[in-house]
Structures are given as structure tokens and as C-alpha cells.
Amino acid sequence: MVHEKMDSLRRKLAVSLFEIDCLLFGNIKLSSELYVNAYFDLAAVFSYPALLNRMCDVACEHMKKKKVFPSSICGVSYSGVPFAALISSKLKVPLYLRSKEINLCAEDQRILGHIVPNNEVTIIEEVICSGTSTLQVIKDVEDAGMRVKNVFFMVDLEQGGFESLKQLGYCPVSLYKLSELRDTLFEDGYLNENRVEDIRQGWMNQHVLNGDCVTDTLLGERVSLRYESRLETMKIPIAQKLFRLILEKKTNLCVDLGLSSTDDIVETADLIGPYVCIIGIHLDACEKLNKKQIAALRKSAAIHNFLIMDDRKLSETGSVLLDQLRKILNIVDLVTVLPLPGNDILKEMNAIADEKPDKGIFFTGSLLTEDAFLKASFEKKVVTMGLDQNKSLLGFVTHQNSSIPTNYVHMMSDMRSTGSSIGKTKSSYYPLDLMTSTLGADVPEKIAAENVGNPLAQKLNCLGVGTTRKTRDQIGMIVKNRLKKSLNNIKLR
């Protein structure tokens, strides 16, 4: 990899960090029993006040060079906080702290400080690895009502996180890159050629673990296992069916149509059916739904081998919920439940499992709106409650995944909160390949339209068709090519 020439300030700082064992290279055994080629412990800098001050001076100069001019800064606990505090003092800008613990006095917020709505915040972290933990910090800042554009790291470990943030429209900047440090230390005689080659080859084949890095190991066994292995762990028939068709069709893509015309739903299902595993609809918004149209939709599902899901987000209890589940699951294969009532709904879910053992339920743990009342703590409670119910529960629709076991399915919507930091459109979207690789989704859900009731042309436009007039065959070809491209970018584990 070719780097721009490192300026003298950064070069001297790199050597100083190496001399106090902040940057360790070699065959290092971690507490997790894994061996890595390189390890960073920048916390050692905190014991050297002059060096810490110099490092933050260099960081400020590097930000200026990269045209990053923070109006406020958020430090990430724990190691990122001292850097952020000193940099904010030098730049004379407000400081926020992102805590690992929830602030119970501030409606589940993790961001500490005087919150100014719509304020732009630059996040400062020690290192970036896969980027998963950074995305959670960004979400916490945005949940607090502020915006994020720039994210500054002391070291980029070059494990994909930097590029993932760019894909999402953020502007990541790092003081150093791992390969840059490695090459500089070699040029200055601190590493020999054999050690450099060992590090270069090792980094091509394994992740580096750090306290704030999230890898497959830390995300849990579910993310590290292949779909074939997970198929054997699924406890309910519909989950096994879903994984079989994912493997047969080589697609884990779900598309939520949001159409109100049943004729349009059937027509679109025929177009995209070969390339998806689930098609999401909204039965309560369908106009003039009759037995003939239901039969046509079921026929399309049988021909193209996909499941139908009603994204209803049911939240009733007792006999009302049971009647709703019966009615909906007479038509579709899957339905979403928003478990606001808590454990009271489990009795009805067990009852429907006995009546319809070939159907399944997803628990919805998060909503897409910017000011949703459901916070991250609700997602965790939903997963915990769901683990007590496995007769009809297929999995979870959430934006967090680390606590979801191997025998449950994790679905994640590609739509991000309204008014996100990207700012180009009312809503923004996660790249599908990022959802499966970095965020660990088993089934990425593509939202094909934002508002139920829009014309079919507008729905298909969200799938990349465009707004100019086209024949049905032209639309079909464009949608197919668009979804094929999406599938090429999705990594099936």
C-alpha cells in the first residue's frame, strides 16, 4: 500500500509511541487465547503527560490538514476520553462523553453533557477495527438529537471499519494507519524485513482484537457460523424452511414493498420473487383484498420459492392478539410483533404455534423514526424476553445483534433514522453488504418505499428503476439487474 509521506511530527511521535510500548509488534497472546501480529495499547500514553500533550497537538494539526474543524467533540469511554478532553480544550470547543453505561437520569441516554439539538459532533476514538462499535456510538449521538459527520481515530487498524463509515456517508480520519506505522518503523530501523513481512501476511488473514473492536468472536457464535451449520440448530419448521431456501436460492434478501394495491403487490412479487427470500407486505393497508388475489400471491410465492411476511408490528394482548395472529397467518407465512405488553403475549404465541406450526413470528425491537420512544435498552429486553419463547418465534428485527443466539434469525432494515447525518435525503440507507458483514444481519431487509400508498412507479424507483415511463418488461429487467447487483454484494456466510 502506498502512503503519502508522513510528516516529521507524526513520524517522531510514532517512534515515541513505539519506545514506550504503545505499539507492540510480534506474536502476542491475548487473554482470549488468540494470537495476533500487532496490538495497540495507547492507554500507556496517559502515564506520560508531555507525550499525551504532544500527541493531541499533532492530532489537532492533522485534523486541520484534513479540513476537519470540530464545533464540538465526543470522546468514547474509556481510552478515547483523555484524548477527546485535551483536544476539546486545545480547540476550545464543547466536549461530550459517550458512556458505556446508560444514564438512567436522562431517558436511557449514553451521551453526557449539555445536549444541543441538531449540533454537529466530531467523535474521537482510540482505534477503529471493524467499525461496529463506532456505528453504535454514532447511533447514540444521533439518538440524543445531534448529528455526526466526522469521526477521528488515533489509529486505523485497517480491518474494514474505515471504509464502512465512508460507505455510510461519514468522513473518517485517522492520525495513523497500521500499515503506515509498520512501514515507518521499518524505515527507521525499529523493525526488520522479516518481521514486517510476517505482519503483512498475518494481517491479510486475521482480525486484530482490541478492547473497542468488535470481531466475529465478540459478536457471538451466530455470526461466525455458516448458514449450513445454523440450519441444524433451528428449532421451528419455518426457520428451517427459510434457511433452506436461502441456501437453495443463494439469497438472504428481504424486500418490504409497502404497496397498497394488491394487484401491484402480485405483479412486483413476480418480478422480484426469484431474487429474494422474503417479501414484506402490509395487509391492513391493502385495498380490495380478496381470495383470488390472495391465491395469486400464494401462487407466486410457491413458484419463486419465497416467504410472505406481514410487517404488522402487533402489540395487543389476550384473545385480540390471538385472533389477529390467526387471521394474518391464514394468509402469510410470517408476521412481526412489537412486544410492548411484555410477557403477557407469550401465552397467545404458544397457542398459535400449536395451531399453525408451519408459521412464524418476528419480534420487532426497534423502529425507524428519528424520535422513536424505543431505545437500545428496549431491543435488549425484547431479545431477553424472546429467548423464553421458542415455539413460534423465528427471530428478531433489530439494529443490534450481539445477544441473538445461533438458533434465531436476525433481520435488519436498511433504512436509517429520518434526519440522519448524511443529510442528502429524508432517509438514508445502509449498504446491504455492510449489514451482513459488519453488522451481522442474517436477513437484510430492503425498504422499497417510505410511504404506504405511493404509486407502483415510485415504489420501484426505490429499487433503482427510475421515474421515466417504461414498459413492464423494461421495469422487470431493471429490477432483476438491481437485485442481482445487491446479491453480488451480499456475503452469504
XYZ file of C-alpha atoms in Angstrom:
493
model
C 0.000 0.000 0.000
C 1.344 3.440 -0.975
C 1.005 6.164 1.665
C 1.594 9.877 1.462
C 4.912 10.740 3.082
C 4.496 11.018 6.837
C 5.354 14.493 8.133
C 8.146 14.837 10.671
C 5.835 15.499 13.641
C 3.836 12.309 13.112
C 6.986 10.338 12.349
C 8.714 11.390 15.580
C 5.520 10.730 17.540
C 5.257 7.210 16.071
C 8.762 6.415 17.291
C 7.987 7.829 20.748
C 4.866 5.668 20.998
C 6.849 2.609 19.978
C 9.517 3.363 22.582
C 7.000 3.297 25.464
C 5.457 0.051 24.156
C 2.186 1.589 22.968
C 2.693 -0.127 19.631
C 3.568 -3.780 20.016
C 4.507 -5.974 17.070
C 5.202 -9.692 17.183
C 3.473 -12.925 18.157
C 1.291 -11.673 21.022
C -1.053 -13.851 23.080
C -4.213 -12.116 24.263
C -6.384 -13.003 27.244
C -8.836 -14.523 24.753
C -6.137 -17.141 23.935
C -5.873 -15.731 20.391
C -2.545 -14.746 18.852
C -2.200 -11.522 16.874
C 0.610 -9.851 14.953
C 0.026 -6.374 16.304
C -1.595 -4.848 19.349
C -2.250 -1.270 20.370
C -2.485 -0.078 23.944
C -2.456 3.696 23.685
C -3.564 3.911 27.324
C 0.135 3.860 28.200
C 0.337 7.427 26.844
C -1.725 8.648 29.799
C 1.238 7.993 32.111
C 3.379 10.426 30.088
C 1.734 13.885 30.312
C 4.184 15.589 27.948
C 3.744 12.852 25.336
C -0.051 12.928 25.705
C 0.004 16.693 25.197
C 2.258 16.345 22.134
C 0.080 13.596 20.651
C -3.026 15.780 20.941
C -1.140 18.723 19.387
C -0.216 16.514 16.429
C -3.812 15.264 16.213
C -5.121 18.861 16.092
C -2.671 19.729 13.312
C -3.657 16.603 11.387
C -7.361 17.481 11.684
C -6.606 20.936 10.310
C -4.642 19.416 7.427
C -7.576 17.097 6.627
C -10.013 20.042 6.859
C -11.760 18.706 9.952
C -12.887 21.658 12.080
C -14.948 20.349 15.019
C -17.626 22.560 16.548
C -17.976 20.029 19.379
C -16.306 16.741 20.293
C -17.487 13.448 21.761
C -14.985 11.191 23.495
C -15.685 7.465 23.739
C -15.021 5.745 27.058
C -12.692 4.692 28.188
C -9.444 5.254 26.283
C -10.877 7.834 23.903
C -11.926 10.227 26.668
C -8.492 11.660 27.672
C -7.651 12.359 24.018
C -11.037 13.996 23.409
C -10.878 16.076 26.594
C -7.450 17.501 25.809
C -8.264 18.127 22.134
C -11.514 19.910 23.004
C -9.581 22.113 25.433
C -6.961 22.951 22.813
C -9.596 23.727 20.165
C -11.853 25.484 22.708
C -14.961 23.545 21.649
C -17.606 21.795 23.815
C -16.986 18.218 24.960
C -19.436 15.323 25.243
C -18.693 11.916 26.692
C -20.168 8.680 25.450
C -20.534 6.349 28.420
C -20.604 2.561 28.267
C -23.339 2.681 30.898
C -26.822 4.108 30.309
C -27.584 7.389 32.070
C -30.819 6.471 33.862
C -31.489 10.112 34.728
C -31.670 11.124 31.065
C -34.118 8.727 29.374
C -31.641 5.961 28.569
C -29.088 8.338 27.013
C -25.433 7.364 26.888
C -24.242 10.829 25.829
C -23.184 13.006 28.765
C -23.047 16.794 28.500
C -25.280 19.750 27.647
C -27.194 18.397 24.640
C -27.844 20.970 21.902
C -30.375 19.641 19.338
C -29.021 19.326 15.778
C -25.488 20.144 16.968
C -22.747 18.621 14.781
C -20.410 16.403 16.796
C -16.985 15.014 15.861
C -16.402 11.637 17.521
C -12.889 10.812 18.763
C -11.837 7.206 19.403
C -8.570 5.465 20.128
C -8.698 2.917 17.283
C -11.064 1.569 14.630
C -11.259 -2.095 13.697
C -14.454 -3.431 12.044
C -16.379 -0.238 12.798
C -19.300 -1.928 14.556
C -18.712 -0.246 17.907
C -18.252 3.121 16.190
C -21.613 2.772 14.452
C -23.218 2.209 17.851
C -21.575 5.383 19.187
C -22.865 7.312 16.161
C -26.341 5.923 16.793
C -26.197 7.035 20.434
C -25.187 10.566 19.413
C -27.959 10.734 16.815
C -30.474 9.301 19.298
C -29.562 12.217 21.563
C -30.719 14.584 18.796
C -27.324 15.616 17.421
C -25.559 14.990 14.096
C -22.313 13.236 13.185
C -20.205 13.913 10.106
C -16.547 13.455 11.081
C -15.059 10.606 13.122
C -11.406 10.853 14.186
C -9.263 7.858 15.198
C -5.754 7.786 16.562
C -5.067 4.533 14.676
C -6.916 2.766 11.845
C -6.273 -0.968 12.194
C -7.359 -1.397 8.541
C -9.936 -4.111 9.165
C -12.708 -2.603 7.024
C -14.320 -0.229 9.500
C -12.851 2.913 7.939
C -14.297 2.029 4.524
C -17.649 1.039 6.045
C -18.043 4.503 7.565
C -17.271 6.077 4.191
C -19.975 3.943 2.562
C -22.468 5.319 5.061
C -21.612 8.914 4.185
C -19.445 9.755 7.191
C -15.956 11.285 6.979
C -13.488 9.142 8.956
C -9.968 10.493 9.531
C -7.101 8.734 11.302
C -3.840 10.055 12.681
C -2.142 6.811 11.611
C -2.883 3.672 9.636
C -1.442 0.366 10.789
C 0.489 -0.268 7.568
C 1.792 3.312 7.655
C 3.166 2.804 11.167
C 4.628 -0.565 10.220
C 6.435 0.841 7.178
C 7.679 3.920 9.041
C 9.109 1.847 11.887
C 10.817 -0.389 9.311
C 12.333 2.599 7.510
C 13.647 3.975 10.804
C 15.198 0.632 11.758
C 12.826 -0.428 14.537
C 11.501 -3.451 12.616
C 13.442 -5.844 10.409
C 12.280 -7.033 6.989
C 11.235 -10.495 8.176
C 9.046 -9.057 10.936
C 7.411 -6.615 8.502
C 6.561 -9.461 6.124
C 5.189 -11.568 8.984
C 2.928 -8.694 9.993
C 1.853 -8.011 6.413
C 0.875 -11.640 5.772
C -0.742 -12.077 9.169
C -2.977 -9.070 8.718
C -4.241 -10.435 5.439
C -5.695 -13.481 7.218
C -6.892 -12.483 10.665
C -8.510 -9.737 12.680
C -6.723 -7.799 15.380
C -8.610 -7.642 18.649
C -8.732 -4.559 20.797
C -10.941 -3.577 23.728
C -13.141 -1.447 21.461
C -13.002 -3.650 18.361
C -15.882 -5.962 17.511
C -14.977 -9.116 15.601
C -16.879 -12.268 14.741
C -15.756 -13.754 18.065
C -17.131 -10.837 20.051
C -20.348 -10.653 18.014
C -21.076 -14.217 19.004
C -21.125 -17.681 17.528
C -24.163 -16.898 15.366
C -22.204 -14.519 13.148
C -19.197 -16.802 12.740
C -21.171 -19.913 11.709
C -22.182 -20.660 8.126
C -25.856 -20.917 7.198
C -25.476 -24.659 6.600
C -24.343 -25.204 10.193
C -27.034 -22.945 11.616
C -29.773 -24.818 9.752
C -29.310 -27.755 12.103
C -29.791 -25.539 15.174
C -33.138 -24.025 14.145
C -35.927 -25.218 16.452
C -39.073 -24.367 14.461
C -40.027 -25.573 10.957
C -40.430 -22.134 9.358
C -36.891 -21.146 10.408
C -35.530 -24.314 8.834
C -37.554 -23.612 5.687
C -36.176 -20.062 5.488
C -32.568 -21.209 5.774
C -33.087 -23.980 3.208
C -34.445 -21.568 0.616
C -31.644 -19.081 1.397
C -29.126 -21.807 0.622
C -31.017 -23.075 -2.435
C -31.594 -19.640 -3.988
C -28.326 -18.129 -2.706
C -30.143 -15.042 -1.472
C -30.852 -13.768 2.025
C -32.519 -10.566 0.804
C -35.916 -9.414 2.109
C -37.787 -6.616 0.304
C -40.535 -4.680 2.090
C -42.848 -3.379 -0.651
C -45.207 -1.079 1.235
C -47.751 -1.219 -1.605
C -51.477 -0.677 -1.067
C -52.681 -2.180 -4.362
C -52.868 -5.966 -4.155
C -52.540 -6.184 -7.950
C -49.290 -4.214 -7.717
C -48.072 -6.497 -4.932
C -48.656 -9.616 -7.030
C -47.074 -8.008 -10.100
C -43.994 -6.887 -8.171
C -43.697 -10.257 -6.412
C -43.488 -11.953 -9.814
C -40.721 -9.536 -10.837
C -38.503 -9.804 -7.766
C -39.542 -13.202 -6.381
C -36.606 -15.147 -7.869
C -34.094 -12.914 -6.085
C -35.459 -12.668 -2.546
C -36.154 -14.993 0.369
C -38.917 -12.869 1.954
C -41.343 -10.284 0.584
C -42.803 -7.944 3.182
C -46.306 -6.513 2.781
C -48.860 -4.649 4.914
C -52.183 -6.495 4.794
C -54.077 -3.832 6.719
C -53.179 -1.262 4.033
C -54.126 -3.480 1.069
C -57.096 -2.242 -0.960
C -59.829 -4.653 -2.087
C -58.070 -7.770 -0.840
C -59.990 -10.870 -1.954
C -59.486 -14.632 -2.125
C -58.462 -14.511 -5.802
C -55.667 -12.013 -5.123
C -54.501 -13.926 -2.061
C -54.363 -17.098 -4.152
C -52.340 -15.279 -6.827
C -49.837 -14.062 -4.239
C -49.527 -17.523 -2.687
C -49.021 -18.984 -6.178
C -46.214 -16.512 -6.874
C -44.573 -17.467 -3.562
C -44.806 -21.155 -4.457
C -43.388 -20.653 -7.955
C -40.495 -18.417 -6.915
C -39.913 -20.033 -3.512
C -40.127 -17.065 -1.142
C -41.909 -16.429 2.154
C -44.517 -13.699 2.701
C -44.301 -11.515 5.793
C -46.887 -9.059 7.112
C -44.894 -6.323 8.844
C -47.816 -5.504 11.147
C -45.969 -4.919 14.450
C -48.869 -6.271 16.505
C -48.938 -5.106 20.122
C -52.279 -6.330 21.511
C -52.765 -8.947 24.245
C -55.124 -11.798 25.068
C -57.801 -13.013 22.684
C -57.450 -9.933 20.453
C -53.825 -10.799 19.679
C -54.708 -14.457 19.138
C -57.466 -13.526 16.663
C -55.113 -11.171 14.828
C -52.425 -13.846 14.538
C -54.939 -16.415 13.276
C -56.319 -14.098 10.607
C -52.948 -12.878 9.368
C -51.192 -16.255 9.398
C -54.022 -17.759 7.365
C -52.673 -15.602 4.524
C -48.936 -15.123 5.103
C -46.031 -17.155 6.489
C -44.571 -14.621 8.900
C -45.754 -11.666 10.962
C -43.982 -9.083 13.116
C -44.985 -8.426 16.722
C -43.967 -5.339 18.710
C -43.912 -6.828 22.236
C -44.748 -3.686 24.206
C -47.123 -5.595 26.558
C -44.252 -7.796 27.739
C -44.559 -11.444 28.776
C -48.371 -11.364 28.604
C -48.222 -12.089 24.871
C -46.271 -15.352 25.214
C -49.383 -17.401 26.030
C -51.037 -16.400 22.746
C -47.827 -17.046 20.819
C -47.638 -20.561 22.234
C -51.274 -21.126 21.296
C -50.730 -20.035 17.691
C -47.647 -22.251 17.498
C -49.797 -25.276 18.343
C -52.455 -24.280 15.782
C -50.084 -23.246 12.982
C -46.725 -24.978 13.482
C -45.616 -24.073 9.940
C -45.844 -20.304 10.561
C -43.529 -17.929 12.451
C -43.245 -14.622 14.298
C -40.532 -11.948 14.345
C -40.183 -9.711 17.390
C -39.595 -6.077 16.360
C -37.164 -4.397 18.734
C -36.569 -1.056 17.025
C -38.417 1.495 14.901
C -37.040 3.649 12.103
C -38.214 7.116 13.084
C -35.760 9.651 14.474
C -37.727 10.409 17.647
C -38.946 6.873 18.402
C -39.528 6.220 22.102
C -37.978 2.753 21.817
C -34.317 2.976 22.812
C -31.451 0.485 22.662
C -32.388 -0.873 26.085
C -35.764 -1.958 24.649
C -34.043 -4.045 21.962
C -32.127 -5.939 24.628
C -35.276 -6.530 26.671
C -37.085 -7.829 23.571
C -34.319 -10.346 22.870
C -34.211 -11.467 26.515
C -37.983 -11.963 26.585
C -37.947 -13.761 23.245
C -35.491 -16.363 24.463
C -38.206 -17.628 26.811
C -40.485 -18.327 23.819
C -39.268 -20.618 21.041
C -42.402 -22.413 19.812
C -43.344 -19.786 17.216
C -40.610 -17.140 17.450
C -38.409 -17.117 14.364
C -36.142 -14.237 15.291
C -35.735 -10.511 15.843
C -35.852 -7.325 13.766
C -33.282 -5.065 15.459
C -30.242 -2.894 14.790
C -28.215 -4.681 17.465
C -27.234 -8.314 17.139
C -24.593 -9.406 19.636
C -27.017 -11.100 22.034
C -29.058 -13.032 19.452
C -28.319 -16.788 19.712
C -27.419 -19.139 16.880
C -30.880 -20.721 16.602
C -32.672 -17.403 15.965
C -32.735 -15.238 12.827
C -31.552 -11.627 12.920
C -33.296 -9.345 10.412
C -32.161 -5.749 9.980
C -33.793 -2.964 7.985
C -31.545 -0.980 5.650
C -33.352 2.287 6.428
C -31.694 4.556 8.967
C -33.332 7.226 11.114
C -35.034 10.189 9.479
C -32.803 13.257 9.542
C -29.543 11.318 9.756
C -26.165 12.944 9.464
C -25.867 12.234 5.743
C -28.468 14.894 5.182
C -28.980 14.436 1.429
C -32.401 12.822 1.687
C -35.102 12.495 4.296
C -33.980 8.934 4.972
C -30.693 7.174 4.307
C -29.824 3.535 3.854
C -27.241 1.011 4.983
C -25.410 -0.768 2.125
C -26.686 -4.352 2.076
C -23.228 -5.928 2.145
C -22.327 -3.850 5.210
C -25.418 -5.151 7.009
C -24.372 -8.780 6.571
C -20.611 -8.431 7.021
C -20.048 -5.693 9.608
C -23.452 -5.503 11.324
C -24.063 -9.264 11.347
C -27.585 -9.426 9.865
C -28.794 -12.857 8.713
C -31.547 -11.320 6.557
C -31.045 -7.710 5.375
C -34.397 -6.048 4.696
C -34.537 -3.509 1.868
C -37.249 -0.886 2.299
C -38.638 -0.381 -1.216
C -40.740 2.649 -0.290
C -41.148 5.046 2.604
C -44.895 5.693 2.487
C -47.647 3.122 2.061
C -49.945 4.102 -0.801
C -47.449 5.604 -3.266
C -47.838 4.581 -6.935
C -46.050 1.453 -8.085
C -43.628 3.502 -10.199
C -42.412 5.338 -7.106
C -42.010 2.062 -5.233
C -39.928 0.550 -7.997
C -37.917 3.759 -8.215
C -36.660 2.967 -4.702
C -35.311 -0.262 -6.166
C -33.418 1.712 -8.808
C -35.914 1.714 -11.689
C -36.050 5.491 -12.212
C -39.008 7.770 -12.833
C -39.248 7.830 -16.648
C -42.027 5.832 -18.331
C -41.087 2.211 -19.031
C -42.800 -0.944 -20.221
C -43.439 -3.796 -17.802
C -40.632 -5.828 -19.404
C -38.208 -2.907 -19.028
C -39.168 -2.470 -15.387
C -38.783 -6.193 -14.804
C -35.300 -6.260 -16.322
C -34.125 -3.231 -14.318
C -35.450 -4.620 -11.036
C -33.868 -8.004 -11.715
C -30.492 -6.443 -12.529
C -30.701 -4.181 -9.495
C -31.421 -7.055 -7.133
C -28.783 -9.225 -8.793
C -26.255 -6.465 -8.106
C -27.396 -6.334 -4.484
C -26.963 -10.094 -4.187
C -23.462 -9.882 -5.625
C -22.575 -7.514 -2.790
C -24.111 -9.655 -0.044
C -21.804 -12.168 1.592
C -23.611 -15.386 2.474
C -21.861 -16.823 5.499
